[in-house]
Amino acid sequence: MNIGAAAEHSGLPAKTIRYYEDIGLLRASRALNGYRDYTTDDVHRLKFLQRARSLGFTVEECRQLLSLYADKNRDSADVKAIASRKLDEIDTKIAQLQSLRAVLSHLIAHCHGNDRPDCPIIDDLAGEAH
Amino acid sequence: MNIGAAAEHSGLPAKTIRYYEDIGLLRASRALNGYRDYTTDDVHRLKFLQRARSLGFTVEECRQLLSLYADKNRDSADVKAIASRKLDEIDTKIAQLQSLRAVLSHLIAHCHGNDRPDCPIIDDLAGEAH
DNA sequence: AATAAAGGTTCCAGAAACTGGAAGTTCAAG
DNA sequence: CTTGAACTTCCAGTTTCTGGAACCTTTATT
């Protein structure tokens, strides 16, 4: 599959896919004409990258996450440790999104028109996830 | 409150807070000595920014989100429309995080040692949020 | 009171993660 | 066989910080 189709399927711009190859995040094999050639597994990885990046994981973190599947020689306890750490980060992110969501939905429900200047939301703004 | 304390409370480096001021995201008033002076409301906004940025919202999106509270003259329907759109984005992010979480926890639970190379996870990698 | 350390200021340079554009090659359609 | 889309590389620019120099203010210590 050419880079255009891979871009289409993964949701990443072709430019970004080439950039990821530049920095060694995901190498694709080449067809005889020199074009990059992507397998469906490659596309899965690209989708995964798109998702993880859009959720605030850094490229280095994505590299780590990808390595969890890729490295057959890695010790199982090691994999588990890294995965567990990432799991905690994900849980934190979910909690933060939920608190962000609460703030916004409160805003939608209660703070219309003239009420808003004194809206209690501003007090909760960035409040802890209870 | 000085910038150091604001940094401490918000979780953002002082450098970043100054940068946010540079790009007009959050202006702080100045004390007589020229130091930036932050109110607790400012700190709430900073915390909010820290959170939203770490969750993958762009600076421009954060600016929009902040404007939801700040702009007293904005039409209520307008506020609701923007907030609703952001709410949808947040829901999507939550769903994506949950699917990412499922993949990782599956990895932890089932793909230890020699099983992993053929682990079914790689098939789910970046699979849709069901 | 003098001074050293800590923390504030601006400004400029560099890094991370893209993003756009030029110049050229290959492919598919008419 | 030509035209246009999609591919290639390479270089330059943008966004979002981040580090460091040079200098000023506050705070603690002698």
mmCIF file of C-alpha atoms (C1' of nucleotides) in Angstrom:
data_model
loop_
_atom_site.group_PDB
_atom_site.id
_atom_site.type_symbol
_atom_site.label_atom_id
_atom_site.label_comp_id
_atom_site.label_asym_id
_atom_site.label_seq_id
_atom_site.Cartn_x
_atom_site.Cartn_y
_atom_site.Cartn_z
ATOM 1 C CA MET A 1 0.000 0.000 0.000
ATOM 2 C CA ASN A 2 1.329 3.465 -0.933
ATOM 3 C CA ILE A 3 1.781 6.286 1.521
ATOM 4 C CA GLY A 4 -1.371 8.051 0.350
ATOM 5 C CA ALA A 5 -3.563 5.088 1.224
ATOM 6 C CA ALA A 6 -1.701 4.592 4.504
ATOM 7 C CA ALA A 7 -2.342 8.241 5.320
ATOM 8 C CA GLU A 8 -6.006 7.842 4.460
ATOM 9 C CA HIS A 9 -6.387 4.774 6.666
ATOM 10 C CA SER A 10 -4.359 6.010 9.614
ATOM 11 C CA GLY A 11 -5.602 9.569 9.782
ATOM 12 C CA LEU A 12 -2.043 10.888 9.646
ATOM 13 C CA PRO A 13 -0.827 13.237 6.873
ATOM 14 C CA ALA A 14 1.695 11.635 4.504
ATOM 15 C CA LYS A 15 4.127 14.348 5.579
ATOM 16 C CA THR A 16 3.927 13.185 9.166
ATOM 17 C CA ILE A 17 4.362 9.537 8.205
ATOM 18 C CA ARG A 18 7.575 10.415 6.361
ATOM 19 C CA TYR A 19 8.682 12.410 9.367
ATOM 20 C CA TYR A 20 8.076 9.419 11.633
ATOM 21 C CA GLU A 21 10.264 7.373 9.331
ATOM 22 C CA ASP A 22 12.967 10.076 9.463
ATOM 23 C CA ILE A 23 13.117 9.855 13.231
ATOM 24 C CA GLY A 24 13.047 6.059 13.149
ATOM 25 C CA LEU A 25 9.615 5.636 14.666
ATOM 26 C CA LEU A 26 8.225 3.424 11.908
ATOM 27 C CA ARG A 27 10.223 2.238 8.912
ATOM 28 C CA ALA A 28 8.364 1.046 5.844
ATOM 29 C CA SER A 29 9.801 -1.219 3.190
ATOM 30 C CA ARG A 30 10.241 0.104 -0.336
ATOM 31 C CA ALA A 31 8.715 -1.095 -3.577
ATOM 32 C CA LEU A 32 10.888 -1.481 -6.689
ATOM 33 C CA ASN A 33 10.016 2.012 -7.851
ATOM 34 C CA GLY A 34 11.272 3.499 -4.598
ATOM 35 C CA TYR A 35 7.824 4.176 -3.173
ATOM 36 C CA ARG A 36 7.199 3.341 0.469
ATOM 37 C CA ASP A 37 5.106 0.204 0.886
ATOM 38 C CA TYR A 38 2.885 -0.247 3.923
ATOM 39 C CA THR A 39 1.431 -3.476 5.279
ATOM 40 C CA THR A 40 -1.835 -3.533 7.213
ATOM 41 C CA ASP A 41 0.239 -4.016 10.352
ATOM 42 C CA ASP A 42 2.103 -0.838 9.512
ATOM 43 C CA VAL A 43 -1.215 0.931 9.145
ATOM 44 C CA HIS A 44 -2.311 -0.391 12.543
ATOM 45 C CA ARG A 45 0.829 1.058 14.047
ATOM 46 C CA LEU A 46 0.243 4.363 12.298
ATOM 47 C CA LYS A 47 -3.319 4.523 13.593
ATOM 48 C CA PHE A 48 -2.001 3.731 17.016
ATOM 49 C CA LEU A 49 0.526 6.554 16.708
ATOM 50 C CA GLN A 50 -2.122 8.993 15.523
ATOM 51 C CA ARG A 51 -4.237 8.137 18.507
ATOM 52 C CA ALA A 52 -1.511 8.213 21.129
ATOM 53 C CA ARG A 53 -0.066 11.487 19.816
ATOM 54 C CA SER A 54 -3.437 13.210 19.743
ATOM 55 C CA LEU A 55 -3.898 12.178 23.361
ATOM 56 C CA GLY A 56 -0.805 13.969 24.498
ATOM 57 C CA PHE A 57 1.783 11.197 24.569
ATOM 58 C CA THR A 58 5.173 12.357 23.334
ATOM 59 C CA VAL A 59 6.899 10.739 20.387
ATOM 60 C CA GLU A 60 9.340 9.090 22.795
ATOM 61 C CA GLU A 61 6.473 7.640 24.791
ATOM 62 C CA CYS A 62 4.940 6.346 21.582
ATOM 63 C CA ARG A 63 8.246 4.752 20.712
ATOM 64 C CA GLN A 64 8.170 2.967 24.071
ATOM 65 C CA LEU A 65 4.595 1.877 23.596
ATOM 66 C CA LEU A 66 5.341 0.502 20.141
ATOM 67 C CA SER A 67 8.362 -1.341 21.477
ATOM 68 C CA LEU A 68 6.092 -3.248 23.816
ATOM 69 C CA TYR A 69 4.823 -5.246 20.870
ATOM 70 C CA ALA A 70 7.861 -5.149 18.672
ATOM 71 C CA ASP A 71 10.628 -6.383 20.898
ATOM 72 C CA LYS A 72 10.388 -10.137 21.136
ATOM 73 C CA ASN A 73 13.484 -10.400 23.257
ATOM 74 C CA ARG A 74 12.377 -8.083 25.973
ATOM 75 C CA ASP A 75 11.880 -9.640 29.341
ATOM 76 C CA SER A 76 8.247 -10.122 30.259
ATOM 77 C CA ALA A 77 8.538 -8.376 33.635
ATOM 78 C CA ASP A 78 10.064 -5.403 31.851
ATOM 79 C CA VAL A 79 7.156 -5.219 29.425
ATOM 80 C CA LYS A 80 4.714 -5.425 32.279
ATOM 81 C CA ALA A 81 6.464 -2.681 34.207
ATOM 82 C CA ILE A 82 6.431 -0.273 31.285
ATOM 83 C CA ALA A 83 2.879 -1.143 30.339
ATOM 84 C CA SER A 84 1.709 -0.689 33.929
ATOM 85 C CA ARG A 85 3.309 2.712 34.125
ATOM 86 C CA LYS A 86 1.632 3.756 30.905
ATOM 87 C CA LEU A 87 -1.642 2.372 32.204
ATOM 88 C CA ASP A 88 -1.413 4.694 35.194
ATOM 89 C CA GLU A 89 -0.724 7.633 32.916
ATOM 90 C CA ILE A 90 -3.729 6.725 30.824
ATOM 91 C CA ASP A 91 -5.935 6.480 33.900
ATOM 92 C CA THR A 92 -4.775 9.907 35.001
ATOM 93 C CA LYS A 93 -5.527 11.321 31.574
ATOM 94 C CA ILE A 94 -8.987 9.769 31.592
ATOM 95 C CA ALA A 95 -9.709 11.261 35.017
ATOM 96 C CA GLN A 96 -8.508 14.671 33.849
ATOM 97 C CA LEU A 97 -10.632 14.515 30.725
ATOM 98 C CA GLN A 98 -13.632 13.587 32.814
ATOM 99 C CA SER A 99 -13.093 16.555 35.093
ATOM 100 C CA LEU A 100 -12.637 18.803 32.062
ATOM 101 C CA ARG A 101 -15.843 17.351 30.712
ATOM 102 C CA ALA A 102 -17.681 18.070 33.936
ATOM 103 C CA VAL A 103 -16.593 21.696 33.863
ATOM 104 C CA LEU A 104 -17.724 22.157 30.275
ATOM 105 C CA SER A 105 -21.019 20.380 30.604
ATOM 106 C CA HIS A 106 -21.766 22.406 33.699
ATOM 107 C CA LEU A 107 -21.031 25.501 31.648
ATOM 108 C CA ILE A 108 -23.441 24.396 28.975
ATOM 109 C CA ALA A 109 -26.168 23.495 31.440
ATOM 110 C CA HIS A 110 -26.057 26.391 33.868
ATOM 111 C CA CYS A 111 -24.134 29.351 32.630
ATOM 112 C CA HIS A 112 -26.149 30.945 29.874
ATOM 113 C CA GLY A 113 -26.481 34.627 29.229
ATOM 114 C CA ASN A 114 -26.290 36.934 32.193
ATOM 115 C CA ASP A 115 -25.704 34.251 34.759
ATOM 116 C CA ARG A 116 -22.294 33.491 33.414
ATOM 117 C CA PRO A 117 -20.195 36.338 34.784
ATOM 118 C CA ASP A 118 -20.852 35.035 38.283
ATOM 119 C CA CYS A 119 -20.893 31.443 37.218
ATOM 120 C CA PRO A 120 -19.541 29.093 39.884
ATOM 121 C CA ILE A 121 -17.673 27.273 37.153
ATOM 122 C CA ILE A 122 -14.790 29.607 37.325
ATOM 123 C CA ASP A 123 -14.173 28.380 40.845
ATOM 124 C CA ASP A 124 -14.068 24.778 39.688
ATOM 125 C CA LEU A 125 -11.946 25.639 36.710
ATOM 126 C CA ALA A 126 -9.102 23.190 36.857
ATOM 127 C CA GLY A 127 -10.344 21.753 40.117
ATOM 128 C CA GLU A 128 -9.155 18.326 41.099
ATOM 129 C CA ALA A 129 -10.784 15.243 39.692
ATOM 130 C CA HIS A 130 -12.829 14.059 42.637
ATOM 131 C CA MET B 1 1.540 35.420 44.207
ATOM 132 C CA ASN B 2 4.882 35.293 42.359
ATOM 133 C CA ILE B 3 5.488 33.213 39.280
ATOM 134 C CA GLY B 4 7.356 30.536 41.220
ATOM 135 C CA ALA B 5 4.381 29.841 43.473
ATOM 136 C CA ALA B 6 2.028 29.959 40.493
ATOM 137 C CA ALA B 7 4.246 27.419 38.749
ATOM 138 C CA GLU B 8 4.223 25.219 41.824
ATOM 139 C CA HIS B 9 0.449 25.317 42.137
ATOM 140 C CA SER B 10 -0.353 24.926 38.456
ATOM 141 C CA GLY B 11 2.177 22.279 37.546
ATOM 142 C CA LEU B 12 3.521 24.428 34.717
ATOM 143 C CA PRO B 13 7.165 25.567 34.563
ATOM 144 C CA ALA B 14 7.634 29.310 35.088
ATOM 145 C CA LYS B 15 9.171 29.409 31.614
ATOM 146 C CA THR B 16 5.962 28.121 30.090
ATOM 147 C CA ILE B 17 3.835 30.564 32.060
ATOM 148 C CA ARG B 18 5.906 33.452 30.695
ATOM 149 C CA TYR B 19 5.567 31.994 27.229
ATOM 150 C CA TYR B 20 1.784 31.843 27.609
ATOM 151 C CA GLU B 21 1.875 35.518 28.513
ATOM 152 C CA ASP B 22 4.019 36.243 25.448
ATOM 153 C CA ILE B 23 1.430 34.729 23.146
ATOM 154 C CA GLY B 24 -1.413 36.443 24.973
ATOM 155 C CA LEU B 25 -2.934 33.339 26.479
ATOM 156 C CA LEU B 26 -2.933 34.582 30.058
ATOM 157 C CA ARG B 27 -1.760 38.030 31.127
ATOM 158 C CA ALA B 28 -0.844 38.598 34.740
ATOM 159 C CA SER B 29 -0.752 41.963 36.477
ATOM 160 C CA ARG B 30 2.547 43.288 37.739
ATOM 161 C CA ALA B 31 3.617 44.199 41.236
ATOM 162 C CA LEU B 32 5.474 47.456 41.914
ATOM 163 C CA ASN B 33 8.827 45.735 41.592
ATOM 164 C CA GLY B 34 7.958 44.499 38.107
ATOM 165 C CA TYR B 35 7.306 40.922 39.179
ATOM 166 C CA ARG B 36 4.269 39.144 37.739
ATOM 167 C CA ASP B 37 1.486 38.801 40.279
ATOM 168 C CA TYR B 38 -0.973 35.915 40.067
ATOM 169 C CA THR B 39 -4.397 35.680 41.665
ATOM 170 C CA THR B 40 -5.891 32.317 42.613
ATOM 171 C CA ASP B 41 -8.151 32.658 39.577
ATOM 172 C CA ASP B 42 -5.054 33.002 37.425
ATOM 173 C CA VAL B 43 -3.699 29.843 39.003
ATOM 174 C CA HIS B 44 -6.951 28.046 38.249
ATOM 175 C CA ARG B 45 -6.605 29.070 34.618
ATOM 176 C CA LEU B 46 -3.011 27.914 34.565
ATOM 177 C CA LYS B 47 -3.957 24.546 36.021
ATOM 178 C CA PHE B 48 -6.672 24.329 33.421
ATOM 179 C CA LEU B 49 -4.157 25.099 30.695
ATOM 180 C CA GLN B 50 -1.719 22.511 32.025
ATOM 181 C CA ARG B 51 -4.426 19.931 31.974
ATOM 182 C CA ALA B 52 -5.873 20.743 28.561
ATOM 183 C CA ARG B 53 -2.451 20.944 26.921
ATOM 184 C CA SER B 54 -1.307 17.639 28.377
ATOM 185 C CA LEU B 55 -4.453 16.093 26.954
ATOM 186 C CA GLY B 56 -3.648 17.069 23.432
ATOM 187 C CA PHE B 57 -5.608 20.279 22.990
ATOM 188 C CA THR B 58 -3.689 22.870 21.008
ATOM 189 C CA VAL B 59 -2.898 26.290 22.397
ATOM 190 C CA GLU B 60 -5.532 27.773 20.100
ATOM 191 C CA GLU B 61 -8.129 25.342 21.414
ATOM 192 C CA CYS B 62 -7.154 26.284 24.946
ATOM 193 C CA ARG B 63 -7.571 29.920 24.043
ATOM 194 C CA GLN B 64 -11.088 29.122 22.868
ATOM 195 C CA LEU B 65 -11.848 27.146 25.986
ATOM 196 C CA LEU B 66 -10.623 29.949 28.222
ATOM 197 C CA SER B 67 -12.654 32.464 26.275
ATOM 198 C CA LEU B 68 -15.775 30.557 27.218
ATOM 199 C CA TYR B 69 -15.469 31.892 30.733
ATOM 200 C CA ALA B 70 -13.786 35.159 30.032
ATOM 201 C CA ASP B 71 -15.994 36.791 27.454
ATOM 202 C CA LYS B 72 -19.011 38.200 29.218
ATOM 203 C CA ASN B 73 -20.456 39.642 26.058
ATOM 204 C CA ARG B 74 -20.439 36.525 24.007
ATOM 205 C CA ASP B 75 -23.829 35.320 22.953
ATOM 206 C CA SER B 76 -25.021 32.392 25.017
ATOM 207 C CA ALA B 77 -25.867 30.217 22.002
ATOM 208 C CA ASP B 78 -22.363 30.811 20.703
ATOM 209 C CA VAL B 79 -20.828 29.693 23.989
ATOM 210 C CA LYS B 80 -22.983 26.606 24.025
ATOM 211 C CA ALA B 81 -22.060 25.719 20.459
ATOM 212 C CA ILE B 82 -18.334 25.936 21.114
ATOM 213 C CA ALA B 83 -18.605 24.144 24.431
ATOM 214 C CA SER B 84 -20.673 21.378 22.865
ATOM 215 C CA ARG B 85 -18.149 20.873 20.127
ATOM 216 C CA LYS B 86 -15.356 20.643 22.691
ATOM 217 C CA LEU B 87 -17.453 18.253 24.718
ATOM 218 C CA ASP B 88 -17.669 15.936 21.720
ATOM 219 C CA GLU B 89 -13.920 16.125 21.264
ATOM 220 C CA ILE B 90 -13.420 15.275 24.912
ATOM 221 C CA ASP B 91 -15.759 12.310 24.652
ATOM 222 C CA THR B 92 -13.842 11.050 21.643
ATOM 223 C CA LYS B 93 -10.576 11.396 23.517
ATOM 224 C CA ILE B 94 -11.980 9.541 26.504
ATOM 225 C CA ALA B 95 -13.154 6.706 24.256
ATOM 226 C CA GLN B 96 -9.758 6.545 22.563
ATOM 227 C CA LEU B 97 -7.957 6.476 25.885
ATOM 228 C CA GLN B 98 -10.208 3.696 27.060
ATOM 229 C CA SER B 99 -9.456 1.640 23.976
ATOM 230 C CA LEU B 100 -5.745 2.312 24.432
ATOM 231 C CA ARG B 101 -6.159 1.229 28.010
ATOM 232 C CA ALA B 102 -7.846 -1.999 26.969
ATOM 233 C CA VAL B 103 -5.001 -2.839 24.623
ATOM 234 C CA LEU B 104 -2.364 -2.249 27.287
ATOM 235 C CA SER B 105 -4.136 -4.065 30.061
ATOM 236 C CA HIS B 106 -4.679 -7.005 27.745
ATOM 237 C CA LEU B 107 -0.955 -6.936 27.056
ATOM 238 C CA ILE B 108 -0.213 -7.016 30.755
ATOM 239 C CA ALA B 109 -2.666 -9.795 31.463
ATOM 240 C CA HIS B 110 -2.056 -12.159 28.584
ATOM 241 C CA CYS B 111 1.105 -11.496 26.686
ATOM 242 C CA HIS B 112 3.973 -12.519 28.891
ATOM 243 C CA GLY B 113 7.109 -14.243 27.772
ATOM 244 C CA ASN B 114 6.926 -16.467 24.775
ATOM 245 C CA ASP B 115 3.271 -15.942 24.095
ATOM 246 C CA ARG B 116 3.825 -12.390 23.068
ATOM 247 C CA PRO B 117 5.222 -12.695 19.574
ATOM 248 C CA ASP B 118 1.928 -14.205 18.466
ATOM 249 C CA CYS B 119 -0.079 -12.098 20.817
ATOM 250 C CA PRO B 120 -3.471 -11.152 19.371
ATOM 251 C CA ILE B 121 -2.919 -7.649 20.640
ATOM 252 C CA ILE B 122 -1.113 -6.617 17.560
ATOM 253 C CA ASP B 123 -4.320 -7.210 15.640
ATOM 254 C CA ASP B 124 -6.231 -4.903 17.945
ATOM 255 C CA LEU B 125 -3.506 -2.345 17.934
ATOM 256 C CA ALA B 126 -5.261 0.897 17.127
ATOM 257 C CA GLY B 127 -8.532 -0.909 16.704
ATOM 258 C CA GLU B 128 -11.700 1.174 16.850
ATOM 259 C CA ALA B 129 -13.194 2.109 20.182
ATOM 260 C CA HIS B 130 -16.154 -0.272 20.364
ATOM 261 C "C1'" DA C 1 25.353 47.143 56.720
ATOM 262 C "C1'" DA C 2 27.424 43.939 53.466
ATOM 263 C "C1'" DT C 3 26.878 40.134 51.014
ATOM 264 C "C1'" DA C 4 25.483 35.785 49.080
ATOM 265 C "C1'" DA C 5 21.799 32.946 47.424
ATOM 266 C "C1'" DA C 6 17.381 32.533 45.589
ATOM 267 C "C1'" DG C 7 14.150 34.032 42.567
ATOM 268 C "C1'" DG C 8 12.525 37.467 39.545
ATOM 269 C "C1'" DT C 9 13.227 40.145 34.646
ATOM 270 C "C1'" DT C 10 14.219 40.283 29.325
ATOM 271 C "C1'" DC C 11 16.110 38.520 25.270
ATOM 272 C "C1'" DC C 12 18.044 35.291 22.143
ATOM 273 C "C1'" DA C 13 19.045 30.597 20.680
ATOM 274 C "C1'" DG C 14 17.877 25.772 20.204
ATOM 275 C "C1'" DA C 15 14.837 21.569 20.381
ATOM 276 C "C1'" DA C 16 10.649 18.807 19.331
ATOM 277 C "C1'" DA C 17 7.168 17.747 16.263
ATOM 278 C "C1'" DC C 18 5.459 18.850 12.546
ATOM 279 C "C1'" DT C 19 4.118 21.504 7.900
ATOM 280 C "C1'" DG C 20 4.694 23.815 3.422
ATOM 281 C "C1'" DG C 21 6.939 24.312 -0.847
ATOM 282 C "C1'" DA C 22 10.269 23.492 -4.603
ATOM 283 C "C1'" DA C 23 12.263 20.347 -7.971
ATOM 284 C "C1'" DG C 24 12.272 16.122 -9.805
ATOM 285 C "C1'" DT C 25 10.428 10.941 -10.780
ATOM 286 C "C1'" DT C 26 6.864 7.474 -11.521
ATOM 287 C "C1'" DC C 27 2.384 5.943 -12.574
ATOM 288 C "C1'" DA C 28 -2.517 5.706 -14.588
ATOM 289 C "C1'" DA C 29 -5.785 7.699 -17.805
ATOM 290 C "C1'" DG C 30 -7.071 9.552 -22.075
ATOM 291 C "C1'" DC D 1 2.549 10.377 -25.708
ATOM 292 C "C1'" DT D 2 1.128 13.704 -22.876
ATOM 293 C "C1'" DT D 3 -1.074 15.379 -18.759
ATOM 294 C "C1'" DG D 4 -1.996 15.183 -13.923
ATOM 295 C "C1'" DA D 5 -1.847 12.987 -9.638
ATOM 296 C "C1'" DA D 6 0.928 10.824 -6.390
ATOM 297 C "C1'" DC D 7 5.376 9.750 -5.141
ATOM 298 C "C1'" DT D 8 10.489 11.101 -3.985
ATOM 299 C "C1'" DT D 9 14.103 14.195 -1.378
ATOM 300 C "C1'" DC D 10 15.506 18.325 0.657
ATOM 301 C "C1'" DC D 11 15.277 22.676 2.860
ATOM 302 C "C1'" DA D 12 12.845 26.274 5.150
ATOM 303 C "C1'" DG D 13 9.246 27.830 8.350
ATOM 304 C "C1'" DT D 14 5.802 27.186 12.406
ATOM 305 C "C1'" DT D 15 4.300 25.849 16.916
ATOM 306 C "C1'" DT D 16 5.271 25.112 21.536
ATOM 307 C "C1'" DC D 17 8.178 25.131 24.451
ATOM 308 C "C1'" DT D 18 13.122 25.034 26.952
ATOM 309 C "C1'" DG D 19 17.863 26.471 28.191
ATOM 310 C "C1'" DG D 20 21.079 29.995 29.033
ATOM 311 C "C1'" DA D 21 23.125 34.647 29.511
ATOM 312 C "C1'" DA D 22 22.974 39.077 31.684
ATOM 313 C "C1'" DC D 23 20.900 41.722 34.888
ATOM 314 C "C1'" DC D 24 17.706 43.285 38.925
ATOM 315 C "C1'" DT D 25 15.063 42.455 43.496
ATOM 316 C "C1'" DT D 26 14.248 40.115 47.665
ATOM 317 C "C1'" DT D 27 15.601 37.392 51.579
ATOM 318 C "C1'" DA D 28 18.695 35.289 54.720
ATOM 319 C "C1'" DT D 29 23.199 35.325 56.974
ATOM 320 C "C1'" DT D 30 27.186 37.059 58.821
#
